[in-house]
Tab-separated table of C-alpha atoms in Angstrom:
chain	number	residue	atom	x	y	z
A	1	UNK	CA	26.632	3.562	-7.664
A	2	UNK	CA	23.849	1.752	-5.347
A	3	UNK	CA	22.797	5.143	-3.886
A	4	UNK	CA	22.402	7.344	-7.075
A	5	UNK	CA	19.132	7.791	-6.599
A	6	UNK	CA	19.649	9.074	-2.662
A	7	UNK	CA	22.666	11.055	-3.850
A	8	UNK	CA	22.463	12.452	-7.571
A	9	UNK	CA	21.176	16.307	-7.733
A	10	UNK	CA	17.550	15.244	-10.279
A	11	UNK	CA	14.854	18.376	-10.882
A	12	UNK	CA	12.062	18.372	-9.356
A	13	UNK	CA	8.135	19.368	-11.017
A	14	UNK	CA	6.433	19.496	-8.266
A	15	UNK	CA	3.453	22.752	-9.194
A	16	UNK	CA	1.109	22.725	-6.900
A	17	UNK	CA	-1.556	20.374	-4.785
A	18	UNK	CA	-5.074	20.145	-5.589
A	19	UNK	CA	-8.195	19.276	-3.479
A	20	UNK	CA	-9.328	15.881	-4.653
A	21	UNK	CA	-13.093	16.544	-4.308
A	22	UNK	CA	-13.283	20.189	-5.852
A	23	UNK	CA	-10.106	20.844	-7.764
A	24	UNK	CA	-8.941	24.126	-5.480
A	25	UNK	CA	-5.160	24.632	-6.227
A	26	UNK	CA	-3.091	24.796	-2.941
A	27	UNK	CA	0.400	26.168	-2.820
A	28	UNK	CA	3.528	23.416	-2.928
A	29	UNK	CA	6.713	23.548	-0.214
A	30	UNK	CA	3.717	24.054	2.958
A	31	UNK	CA	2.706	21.893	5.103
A	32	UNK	CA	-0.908	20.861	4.519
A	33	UNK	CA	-3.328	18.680	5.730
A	34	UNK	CA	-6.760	17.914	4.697
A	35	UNK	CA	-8.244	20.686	1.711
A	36	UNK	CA	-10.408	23.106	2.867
A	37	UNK	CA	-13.850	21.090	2.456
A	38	UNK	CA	-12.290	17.986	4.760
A	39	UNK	CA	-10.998	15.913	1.479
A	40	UNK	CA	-7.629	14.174	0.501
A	41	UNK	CA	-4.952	16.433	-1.065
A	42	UNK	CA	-3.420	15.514	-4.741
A	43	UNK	CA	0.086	16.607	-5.763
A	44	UNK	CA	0.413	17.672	-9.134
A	45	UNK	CA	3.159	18.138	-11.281
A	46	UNK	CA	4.826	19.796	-14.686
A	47	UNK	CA	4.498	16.370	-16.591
A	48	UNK	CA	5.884	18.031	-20.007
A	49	UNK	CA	8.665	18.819	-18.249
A	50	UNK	CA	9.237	15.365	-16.599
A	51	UNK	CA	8.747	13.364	-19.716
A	52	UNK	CA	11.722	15.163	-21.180
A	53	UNK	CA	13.940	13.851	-18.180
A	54	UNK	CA	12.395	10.550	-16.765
A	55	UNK	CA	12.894	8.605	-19.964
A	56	UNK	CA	12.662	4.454	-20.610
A	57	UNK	CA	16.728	5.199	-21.284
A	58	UNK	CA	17.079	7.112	-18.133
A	59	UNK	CA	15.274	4.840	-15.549
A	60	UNK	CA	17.400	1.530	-17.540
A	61	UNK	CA	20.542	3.484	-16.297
A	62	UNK	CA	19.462	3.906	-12.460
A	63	UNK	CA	19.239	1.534	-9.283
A	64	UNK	CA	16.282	-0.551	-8.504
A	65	UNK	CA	14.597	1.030	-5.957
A	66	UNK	CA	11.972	3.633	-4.870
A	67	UNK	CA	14.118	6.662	-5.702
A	68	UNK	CA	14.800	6.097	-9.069
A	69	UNK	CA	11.516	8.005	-9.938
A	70	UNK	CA	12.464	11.022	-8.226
A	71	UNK	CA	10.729	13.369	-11.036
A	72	UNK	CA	7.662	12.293	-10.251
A	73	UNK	CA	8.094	12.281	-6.575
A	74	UNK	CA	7.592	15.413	-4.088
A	75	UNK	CA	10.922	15.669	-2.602
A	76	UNK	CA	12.738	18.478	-3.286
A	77	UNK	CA	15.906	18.471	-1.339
A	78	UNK	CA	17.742	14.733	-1.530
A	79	UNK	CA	19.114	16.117	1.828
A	80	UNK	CA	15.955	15.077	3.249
A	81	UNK	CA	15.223	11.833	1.809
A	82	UNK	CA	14.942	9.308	4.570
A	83	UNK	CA	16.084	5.873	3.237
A	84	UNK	CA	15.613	2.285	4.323
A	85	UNK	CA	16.769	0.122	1.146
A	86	UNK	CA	13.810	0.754	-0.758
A	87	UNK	CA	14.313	-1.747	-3.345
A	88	UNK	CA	12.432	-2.873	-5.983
A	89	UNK	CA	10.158	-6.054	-4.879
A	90	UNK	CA	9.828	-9.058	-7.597
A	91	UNK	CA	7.171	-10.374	-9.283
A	92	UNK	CA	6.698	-14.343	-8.411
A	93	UNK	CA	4.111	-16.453	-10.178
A	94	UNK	CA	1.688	-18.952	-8.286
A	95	UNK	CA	1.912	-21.661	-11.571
A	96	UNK	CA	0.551	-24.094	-9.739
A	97	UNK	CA	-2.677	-22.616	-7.800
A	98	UNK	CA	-2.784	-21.148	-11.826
A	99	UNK	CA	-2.674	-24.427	-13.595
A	100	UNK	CA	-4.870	-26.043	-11.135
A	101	UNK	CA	-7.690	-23.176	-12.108
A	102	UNK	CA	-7.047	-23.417	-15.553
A	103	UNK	CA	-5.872	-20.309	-15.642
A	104	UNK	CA	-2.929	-18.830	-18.222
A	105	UNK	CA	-1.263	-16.309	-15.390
A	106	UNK	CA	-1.148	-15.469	-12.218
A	107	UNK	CA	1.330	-13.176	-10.436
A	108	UNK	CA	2.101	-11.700	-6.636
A	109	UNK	CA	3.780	-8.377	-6.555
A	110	UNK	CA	5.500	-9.352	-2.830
A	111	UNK	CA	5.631	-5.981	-1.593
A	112	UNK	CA	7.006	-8.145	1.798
A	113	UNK	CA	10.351	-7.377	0.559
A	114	UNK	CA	10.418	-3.589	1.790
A	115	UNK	CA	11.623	-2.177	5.276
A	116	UNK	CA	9.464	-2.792	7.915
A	117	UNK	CA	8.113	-6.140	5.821
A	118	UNK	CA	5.209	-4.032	4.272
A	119	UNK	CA	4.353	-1.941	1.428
A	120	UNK	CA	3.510	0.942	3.950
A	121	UNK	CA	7.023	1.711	3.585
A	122	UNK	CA	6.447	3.188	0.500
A	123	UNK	CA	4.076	5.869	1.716
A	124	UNK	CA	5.297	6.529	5.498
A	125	UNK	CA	9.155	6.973	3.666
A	126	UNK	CA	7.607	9.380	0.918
A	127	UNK	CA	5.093	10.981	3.810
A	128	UNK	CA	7.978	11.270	6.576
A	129	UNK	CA	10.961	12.157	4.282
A	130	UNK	CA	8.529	15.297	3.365
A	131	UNK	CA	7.785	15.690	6.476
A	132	UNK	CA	11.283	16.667	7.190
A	133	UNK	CA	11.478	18.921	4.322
A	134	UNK	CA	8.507	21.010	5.878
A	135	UNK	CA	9.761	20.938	9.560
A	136	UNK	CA	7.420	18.993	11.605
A	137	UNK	CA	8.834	17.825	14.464
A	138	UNK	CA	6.202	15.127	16.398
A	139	UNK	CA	3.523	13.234	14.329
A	140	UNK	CA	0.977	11.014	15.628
A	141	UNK	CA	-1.259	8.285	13.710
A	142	UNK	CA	-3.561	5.334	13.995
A	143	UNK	CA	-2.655	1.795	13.050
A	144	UNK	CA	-3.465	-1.435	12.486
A	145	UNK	CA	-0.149	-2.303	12.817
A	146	UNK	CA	2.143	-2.592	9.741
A	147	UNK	CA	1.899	1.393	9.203
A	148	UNK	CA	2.900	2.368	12.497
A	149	UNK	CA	6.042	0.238	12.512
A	150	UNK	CA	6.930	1.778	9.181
A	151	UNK	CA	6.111	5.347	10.225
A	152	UNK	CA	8.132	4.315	13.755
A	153	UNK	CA	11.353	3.409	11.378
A	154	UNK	CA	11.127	6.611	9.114
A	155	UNK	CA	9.995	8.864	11.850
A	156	UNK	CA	13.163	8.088	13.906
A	157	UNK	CA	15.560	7.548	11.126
A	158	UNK	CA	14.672	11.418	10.461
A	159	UNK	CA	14.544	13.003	13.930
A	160	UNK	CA	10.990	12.905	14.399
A	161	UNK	CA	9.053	12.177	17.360
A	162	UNK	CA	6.148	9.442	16.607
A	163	UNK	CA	3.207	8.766	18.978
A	164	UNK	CA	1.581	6.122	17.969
A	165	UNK	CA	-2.487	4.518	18.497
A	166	UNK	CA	-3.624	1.153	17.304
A	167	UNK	CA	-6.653	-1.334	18.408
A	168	UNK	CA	-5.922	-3.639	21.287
A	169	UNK	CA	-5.857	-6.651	19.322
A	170	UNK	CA	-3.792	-5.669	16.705
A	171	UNK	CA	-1.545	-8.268	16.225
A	172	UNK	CA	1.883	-8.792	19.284
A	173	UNK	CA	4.503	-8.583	16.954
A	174	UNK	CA	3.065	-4.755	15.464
A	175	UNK	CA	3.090	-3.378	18.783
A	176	UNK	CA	6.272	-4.334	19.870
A	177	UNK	CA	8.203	-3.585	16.560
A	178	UNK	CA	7.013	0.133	16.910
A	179	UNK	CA	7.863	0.258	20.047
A	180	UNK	CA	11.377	-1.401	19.487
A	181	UNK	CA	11.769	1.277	16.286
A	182	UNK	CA	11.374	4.328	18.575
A	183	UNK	CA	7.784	5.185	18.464
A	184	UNK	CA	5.431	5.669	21.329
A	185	UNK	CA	2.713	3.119	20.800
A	186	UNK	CA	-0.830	3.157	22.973
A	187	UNK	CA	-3.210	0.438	22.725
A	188	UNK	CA	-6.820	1.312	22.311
A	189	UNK	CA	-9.849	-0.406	22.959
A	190	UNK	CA	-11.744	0.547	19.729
A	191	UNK	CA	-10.944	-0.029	15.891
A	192	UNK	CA	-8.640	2.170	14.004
A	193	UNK	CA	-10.911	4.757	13.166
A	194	UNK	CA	-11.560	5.296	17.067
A	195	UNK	CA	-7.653	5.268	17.321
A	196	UNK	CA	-8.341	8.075	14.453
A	197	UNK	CA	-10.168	10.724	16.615
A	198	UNK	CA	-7.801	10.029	19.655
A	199	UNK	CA	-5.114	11.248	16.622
A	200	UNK	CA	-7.133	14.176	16.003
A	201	UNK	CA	-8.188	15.106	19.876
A	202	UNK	CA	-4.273	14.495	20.852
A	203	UNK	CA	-2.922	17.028	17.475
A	204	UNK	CA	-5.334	19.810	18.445
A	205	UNK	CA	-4.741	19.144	22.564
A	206	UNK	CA	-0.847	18.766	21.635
A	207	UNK	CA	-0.062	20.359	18.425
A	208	UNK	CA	1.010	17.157	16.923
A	209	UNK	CA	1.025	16.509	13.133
A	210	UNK	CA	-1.864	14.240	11.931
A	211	UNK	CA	-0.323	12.020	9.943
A	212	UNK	CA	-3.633	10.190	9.426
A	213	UNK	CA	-4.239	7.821	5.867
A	214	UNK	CA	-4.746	10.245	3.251
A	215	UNK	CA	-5.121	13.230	6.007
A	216	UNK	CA	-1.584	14.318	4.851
A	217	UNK	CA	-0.643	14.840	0.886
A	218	UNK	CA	2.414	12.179	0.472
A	219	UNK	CA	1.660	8.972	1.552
A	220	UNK	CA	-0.219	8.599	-1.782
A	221	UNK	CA	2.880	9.443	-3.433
A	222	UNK	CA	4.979	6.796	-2.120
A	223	UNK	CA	2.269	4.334	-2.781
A	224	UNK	CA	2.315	5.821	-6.346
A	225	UNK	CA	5.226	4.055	-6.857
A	226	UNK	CA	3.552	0.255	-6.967
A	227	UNK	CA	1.927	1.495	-10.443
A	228	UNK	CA	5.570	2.852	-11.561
A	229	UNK	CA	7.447	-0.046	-10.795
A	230	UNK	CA	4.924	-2.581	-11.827
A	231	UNK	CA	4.859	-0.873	-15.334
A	232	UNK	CA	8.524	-0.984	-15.885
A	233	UNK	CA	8.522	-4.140	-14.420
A	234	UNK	CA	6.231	-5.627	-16.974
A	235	UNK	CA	7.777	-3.625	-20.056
A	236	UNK	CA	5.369	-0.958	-20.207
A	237	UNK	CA	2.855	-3.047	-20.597
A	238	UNK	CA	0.073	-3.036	-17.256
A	239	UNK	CA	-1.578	-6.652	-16.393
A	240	UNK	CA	-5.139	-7.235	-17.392
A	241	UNK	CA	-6.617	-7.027	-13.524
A	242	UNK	CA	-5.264	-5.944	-10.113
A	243	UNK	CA	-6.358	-7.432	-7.058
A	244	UNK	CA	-5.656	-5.067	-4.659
A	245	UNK	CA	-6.221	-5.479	-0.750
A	246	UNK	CA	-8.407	-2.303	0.322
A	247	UNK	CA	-8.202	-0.855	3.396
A	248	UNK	CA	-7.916	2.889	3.490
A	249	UNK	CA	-7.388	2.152	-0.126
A	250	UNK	CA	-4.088	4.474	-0.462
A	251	UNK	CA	-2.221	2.387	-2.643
A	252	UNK	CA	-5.292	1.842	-5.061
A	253	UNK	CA	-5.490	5.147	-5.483
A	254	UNK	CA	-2.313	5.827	-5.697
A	255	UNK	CA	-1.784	3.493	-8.849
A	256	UNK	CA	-4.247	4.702	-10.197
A	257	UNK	CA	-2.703	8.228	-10.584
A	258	UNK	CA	0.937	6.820	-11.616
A	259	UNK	CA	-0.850	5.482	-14.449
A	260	UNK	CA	-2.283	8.342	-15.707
A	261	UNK	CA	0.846	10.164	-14.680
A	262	UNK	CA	2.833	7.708	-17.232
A	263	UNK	CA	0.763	8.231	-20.079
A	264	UNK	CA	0.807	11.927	-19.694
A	265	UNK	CA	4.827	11.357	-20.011
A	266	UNK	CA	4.436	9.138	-22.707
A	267	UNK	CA	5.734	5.644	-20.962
A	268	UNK	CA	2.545	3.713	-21.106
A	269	UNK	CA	-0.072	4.061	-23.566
A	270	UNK	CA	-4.335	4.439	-23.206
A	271	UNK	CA	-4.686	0.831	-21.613
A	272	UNK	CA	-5.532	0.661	-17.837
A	273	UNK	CA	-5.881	-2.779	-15.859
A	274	UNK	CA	-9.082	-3.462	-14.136
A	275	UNK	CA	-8.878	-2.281	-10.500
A	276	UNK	CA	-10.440	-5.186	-8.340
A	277	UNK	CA	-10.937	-3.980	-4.741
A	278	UNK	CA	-10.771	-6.784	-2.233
A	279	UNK	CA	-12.339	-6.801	1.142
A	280	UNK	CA	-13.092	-9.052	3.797
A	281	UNK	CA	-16.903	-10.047	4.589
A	282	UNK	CA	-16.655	-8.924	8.070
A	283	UNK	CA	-15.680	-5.759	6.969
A	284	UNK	CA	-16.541	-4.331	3.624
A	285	UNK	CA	-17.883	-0.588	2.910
A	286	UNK	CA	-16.137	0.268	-0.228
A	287	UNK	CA	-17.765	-3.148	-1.095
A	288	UNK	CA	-21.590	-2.207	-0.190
A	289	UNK	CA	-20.974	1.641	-1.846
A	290	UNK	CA	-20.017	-0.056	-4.833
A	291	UNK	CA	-23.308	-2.751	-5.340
A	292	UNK	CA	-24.940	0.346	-3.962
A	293	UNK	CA	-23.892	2.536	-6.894
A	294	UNK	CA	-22.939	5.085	-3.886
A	295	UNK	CA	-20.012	7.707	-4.130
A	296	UNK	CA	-18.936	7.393	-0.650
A	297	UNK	CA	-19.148	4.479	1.621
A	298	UNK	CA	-20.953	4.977	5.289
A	299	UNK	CA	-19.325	3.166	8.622
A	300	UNK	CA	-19.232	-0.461	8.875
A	301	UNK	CA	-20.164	-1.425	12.428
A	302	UNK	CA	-19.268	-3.885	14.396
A	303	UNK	CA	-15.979	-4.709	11.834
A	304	UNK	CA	-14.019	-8.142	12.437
A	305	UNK	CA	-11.771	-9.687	10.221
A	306	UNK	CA	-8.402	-12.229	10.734
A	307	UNK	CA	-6.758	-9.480	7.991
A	308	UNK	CA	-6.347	-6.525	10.264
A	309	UNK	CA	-5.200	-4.351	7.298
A	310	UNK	CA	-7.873	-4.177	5.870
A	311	UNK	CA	-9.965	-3.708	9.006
A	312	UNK	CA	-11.181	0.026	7.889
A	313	UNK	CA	-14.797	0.261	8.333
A	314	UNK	CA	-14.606	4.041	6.821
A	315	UNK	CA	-11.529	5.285	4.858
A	316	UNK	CA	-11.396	9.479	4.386
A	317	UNK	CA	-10.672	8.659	0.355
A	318	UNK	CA	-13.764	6.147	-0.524
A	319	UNK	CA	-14.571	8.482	-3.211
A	320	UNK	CA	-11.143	8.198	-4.873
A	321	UNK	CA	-10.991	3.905	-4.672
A	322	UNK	CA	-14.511	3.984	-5.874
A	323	UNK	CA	-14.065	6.408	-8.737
A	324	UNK	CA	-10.902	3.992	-9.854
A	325	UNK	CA	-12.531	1.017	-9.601
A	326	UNK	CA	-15.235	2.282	-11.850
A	327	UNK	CA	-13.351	4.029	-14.199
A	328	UNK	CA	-11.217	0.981	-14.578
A	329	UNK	CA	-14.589	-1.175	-15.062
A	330	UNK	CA	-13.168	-3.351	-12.336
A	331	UNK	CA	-15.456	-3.573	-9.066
A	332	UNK	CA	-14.975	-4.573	-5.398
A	333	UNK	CA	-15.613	-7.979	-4.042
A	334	UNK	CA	-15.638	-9.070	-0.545
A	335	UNK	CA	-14.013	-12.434	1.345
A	336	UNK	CA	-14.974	-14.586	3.786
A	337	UNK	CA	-12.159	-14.885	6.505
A	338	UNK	CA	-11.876	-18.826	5.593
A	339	UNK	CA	-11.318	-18.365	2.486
A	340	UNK	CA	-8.627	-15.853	3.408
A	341	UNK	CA	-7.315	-18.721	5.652
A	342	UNK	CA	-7.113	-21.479	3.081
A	343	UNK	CA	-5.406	-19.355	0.182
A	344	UNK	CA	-2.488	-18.317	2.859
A	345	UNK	CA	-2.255	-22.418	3.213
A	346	UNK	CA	-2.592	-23.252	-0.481
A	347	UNK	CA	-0.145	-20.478	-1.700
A	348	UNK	CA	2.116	-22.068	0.876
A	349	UNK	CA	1.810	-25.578	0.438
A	350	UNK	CA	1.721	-25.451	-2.999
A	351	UNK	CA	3.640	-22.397	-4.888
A	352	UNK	CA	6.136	-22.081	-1.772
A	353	UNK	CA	4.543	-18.251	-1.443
A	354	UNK	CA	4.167	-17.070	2.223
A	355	UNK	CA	1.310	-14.810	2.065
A	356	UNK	CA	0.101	-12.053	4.594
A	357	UNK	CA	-3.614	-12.578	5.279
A	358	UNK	CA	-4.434	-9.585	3.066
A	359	UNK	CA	-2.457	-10.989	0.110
A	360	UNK	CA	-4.591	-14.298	0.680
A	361	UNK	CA	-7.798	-12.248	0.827
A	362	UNK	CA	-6.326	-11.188	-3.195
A	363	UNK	CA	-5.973	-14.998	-3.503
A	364	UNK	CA	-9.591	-16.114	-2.419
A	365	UNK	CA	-10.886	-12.803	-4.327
A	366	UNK	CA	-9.428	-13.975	-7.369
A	367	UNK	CA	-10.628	-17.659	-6.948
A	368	UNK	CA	-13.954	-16.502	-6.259
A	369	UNK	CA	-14.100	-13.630	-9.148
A	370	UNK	CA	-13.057	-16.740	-11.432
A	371	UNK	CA	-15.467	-19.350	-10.603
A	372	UNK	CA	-18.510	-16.468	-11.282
A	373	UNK	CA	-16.749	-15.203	-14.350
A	374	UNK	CA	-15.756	-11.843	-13.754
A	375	UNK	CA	-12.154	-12.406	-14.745
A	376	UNK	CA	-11.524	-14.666	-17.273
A	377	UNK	CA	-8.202	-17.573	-17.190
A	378	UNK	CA	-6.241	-16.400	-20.110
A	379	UNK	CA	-6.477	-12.742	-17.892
A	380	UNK	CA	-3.028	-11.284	-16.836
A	381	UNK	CA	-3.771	-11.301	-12.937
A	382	UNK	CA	-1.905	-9.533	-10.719
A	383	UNK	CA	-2.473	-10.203	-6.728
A	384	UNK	CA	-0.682	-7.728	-4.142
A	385	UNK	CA	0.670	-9.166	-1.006
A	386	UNK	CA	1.430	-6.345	0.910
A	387	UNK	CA	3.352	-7.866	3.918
A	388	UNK	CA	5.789	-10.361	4.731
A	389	UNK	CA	3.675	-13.570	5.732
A	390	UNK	CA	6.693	-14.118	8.727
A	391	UNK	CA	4.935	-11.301	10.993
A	392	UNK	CA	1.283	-13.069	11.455
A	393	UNK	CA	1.168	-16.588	13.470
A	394	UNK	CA	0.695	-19.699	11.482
A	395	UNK	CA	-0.873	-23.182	12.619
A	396	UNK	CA	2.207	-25.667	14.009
A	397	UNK	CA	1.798	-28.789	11.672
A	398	UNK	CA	5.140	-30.244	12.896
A	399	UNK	CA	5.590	-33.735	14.627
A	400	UNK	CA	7.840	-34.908	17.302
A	401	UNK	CA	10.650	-37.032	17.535
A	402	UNK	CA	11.660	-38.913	20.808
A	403	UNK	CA	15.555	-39.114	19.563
A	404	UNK	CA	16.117	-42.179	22.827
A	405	UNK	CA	13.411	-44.206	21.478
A	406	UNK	CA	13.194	-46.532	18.668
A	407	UNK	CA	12.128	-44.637	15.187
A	408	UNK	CA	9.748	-46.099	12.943
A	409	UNK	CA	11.127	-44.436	9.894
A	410	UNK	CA	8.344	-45.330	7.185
A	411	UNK	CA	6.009	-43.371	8.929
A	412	UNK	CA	8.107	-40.132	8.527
C-alpha cells in the first residue's frame, strides 16, 4: 500500500538524547529544548536492535518516502505522524555543465520535490509530528522564509498554533504562503537571528514553544533523512563530495549522523564523502571559523546575500557543521552572489535544471572548488538544491509579438 509507512505498527529505538557539546544523557518521550549548557540536543538510539529490523530487504519492500525509515526516526506513535507526501526526491545529473568542465559526474539531489517546495519539510514534519507526540500546543520560530511555510503546513495539518517572524525582505511569495498555510507571520526589520530573540522574548513573555534551528531535538532528525535516502539511492555506496548549502547547517549535520548511524547498522561501510560547506561571500561565518581553524564561528555583521537561506550570520550548531566538515576532510568555501546568479542561468539554459539560489551557490562552489583543485573531475559530486527554483523571481527574457502586424519570421 502507498501509506505503509504512515500506517504499519514498526518498533521504535529511540534510548535517550544527548547534549551535543558535553555528552549529558537526557531522558526520551519529554519535551526538551536546548541541553543544559545552551547546546543542540542529539537523539540516540538502540542501533543493534535496529539493524536487526531496518534491513537492505526490508527498506526494498516499503514506499518511497520519508517514513520508510521509521527505526531510525523519533516517532513513537504513527498516530501522530503528520504527513504531506513525503516522497523520495530524484537524483538528476547536470551532463552538460559536467562535460563542459571536464568533469566525469555531477549530480543535484532536487530536494524541490517535497511539500512546501523545500527540503525544510523534512525537519519541520519530523520536528512538528513530535511535537504532537509531546503536547505542545503553539510554537513560534524565525525564518527566512522556506522554513516557516513548511512549519505553517505541518503546524496546522497537526492542530498547532504557529506564530511566525522573518526579515522584512524575505522574499513575497514566503510571507504570503505562511500566511495562506495558517501561520501567523510578522515581518521584522532585522535578519533572522534578530527575528531569533523576538522568538525567545515572545516564548518566555507567552509560553510559546521555541521551535528555533537546532533549539529543539528533531528537526535534525528529519534532515537525517537526506544521508538515508541518498545512500540507498546510490546503492550503498555515498558520492565522493557533498556540496551542501549552509545556513544554520541542520541538514549537514544531520547527514552526517545518518551516516554514522548506517554503518553502526551495517548498511554502509567505513567510507564517508567529503562534506563541502557552501556559503555566500556576503555572508560566511562557518567559512571564516574554518580558515580560522576556530571551533565556533562569531556573528557576521552587516550579512547580505541574493540566497536568503543561507543568510545566517550565526547558527546555534557551528560546532557540529565544523566538526563534520573536518572530520570528513572536506572544508567550507564561500560565493560571490554573481556567481550564484550565473549557475541558476547556466543550470537552466543548459541542463534544463531550475535551481533555487542556494542550489546555484552549490553550483558556483563546485565550479570554483574545481578550477583551484580541491575536487578533482573524475570526483562523484553531489550538489543539493534545496528548493524549488519556481518560488524566487527570475529575469523576463521573452519577446513580443504584435499578432495585427506583419511578422518577420526569420528573426524568431
Amino acid at each position: 500500500m502507498h501509506n505503509d509507512n504512515l500506517t504499519a505498527d514498526r518498533a521504535t529505538f529511540v534510548t535517550h538524547l544527548e547534549c551535543s557539546m558535553t555528552g549529558e544523557r537526557y531522558e526520551a518521550d519529554r519535551l526538551h529544548g536546548l541541553s543544559r549548557v545552551g547546546r543542540p540536543l542529539l537523539v540516540r538510539y538502540d542501533l543493534p536492535a535496529a539493524a536487526k529490523a531496518m534491513t537492505r530487504e526490508t527498506l526494498e519492500s516499503r514506499p518511497a518516502d520519508l517514513w520508510r525509515y521509521r527505526e531510525l526516526l523519533p516517532v513513537r506513535d504513527k498516530a501522530n505522524i503528520v504527513s504531506l507526501g513525503e516522497n523520495a526526491t530524484p537524483l538528476i545529473s547536470l551532463d552538460r555543465i559536467a562535460r563542459e568542465a571536464g568533469a566525469t559526474s555531477l549530480l543535484v539531489k532536487d530536494e524541490g520535490r517535497l511539500p512546501t517546495g523545500s527540503f525544510k519539510a523534512r525537519g519541520l514534519v519530523m520536528a512538528i509530528s513530535m511535537a504532537k507526540e509531546l503536547g505542545v500546543t503553539t510554537l513560534a520560530m524565525p525564518t527566512n522564509g522556506n522554513a516557516g511555510a513548511a512549519a505553517a503546513a505541518y503546524a496546522t495539518r497537526a492542530g498547532i498554533e504557529a506564530v511566525i517572524f522573518c526579515p522584512d525582505d524575505t522574499p513575497e511569495i514566503n510571507v504570503r504562503e505562511i500566511a495562506a498555510q495558517g501561520a501567523r507571520v510578522y515581518r521584522v526589520n532585522g535578519l533572522i537571528d534578530d527575528c531569533g530573540k523576538l522568538v525567545a522574548a515572545g516564548a518566555k513573555a507567552r509560553d510559546w514553544f521555541d521551535f528555533s534551528t537546532l533549539k529543539e531535538p528533531y528537526r535534525i532528525e528529519g534532515k537525517k533523512t537526506m544521508g538515508l535516502e541518498l545512500a540507498e539511492q546510490l546503492g550503498w555506496q555515498l558520492p565522493d563530495v557533498i556540496f551542501y548549502p549552509t545556513g544554520g547547517g541542520t541538514g549537514l549535520i544531520g547527514m552526517w549522523k545518518a551516516f554514522d548511524e548506517l554503518e553502526a547498522i551495517g548498511l554502509i561501510g567505513s567510507e564517508r564523502p567529503r562534506m563541502i560547506a557552501v556559503q555566500a561571500e556576503g555572508c560566511a561565518p562557518i567559512v571564516r571559523a574554518f580558515d580560522a581553524g576556530e571551533r565556533h564561528a562569531t556573528r557576521w555583521e552587516d550579512a547580505h546575500t541574493v540566497a536568503a537561506g543561507i543568510r545566517v550570520p550565526q547558527a546555534v550548531g557551528d560546532f557540529l557543521i565544523l566538526d563534520a566538515v573536518r572530520a570528513s576532510g572536506g572544508f567550507a568555501i564561500a560565493v560571490p552572489d554573481a556567481a550564484i546568479v550565473q549557475a541558476v542561468e547556466d543550470a537552466g539554459r543548459k541542463d534544463g535544471m531550475l535551481l533555487c539560489p542556494e542550489g546555484g551557490a552549490t553550483l558556483a562552489a563546485w565550479r570554483i572548488a574545481l578550477a583551484d583543485g580541491r575536487v578533482s573531475p573524475d570526483d562523484r559530486v553531489l550538489l543539493f538544491n534545496c528548493a524549488t527554483g519556481l518560488k524566487y523571481p527570475m529575469a523576463d527574457h521573452s519577446g513580443t509579438i504584435n499578432r495585427h502586424g506583419e511578422i518577420d519570421w526569420a528573426a524568431l
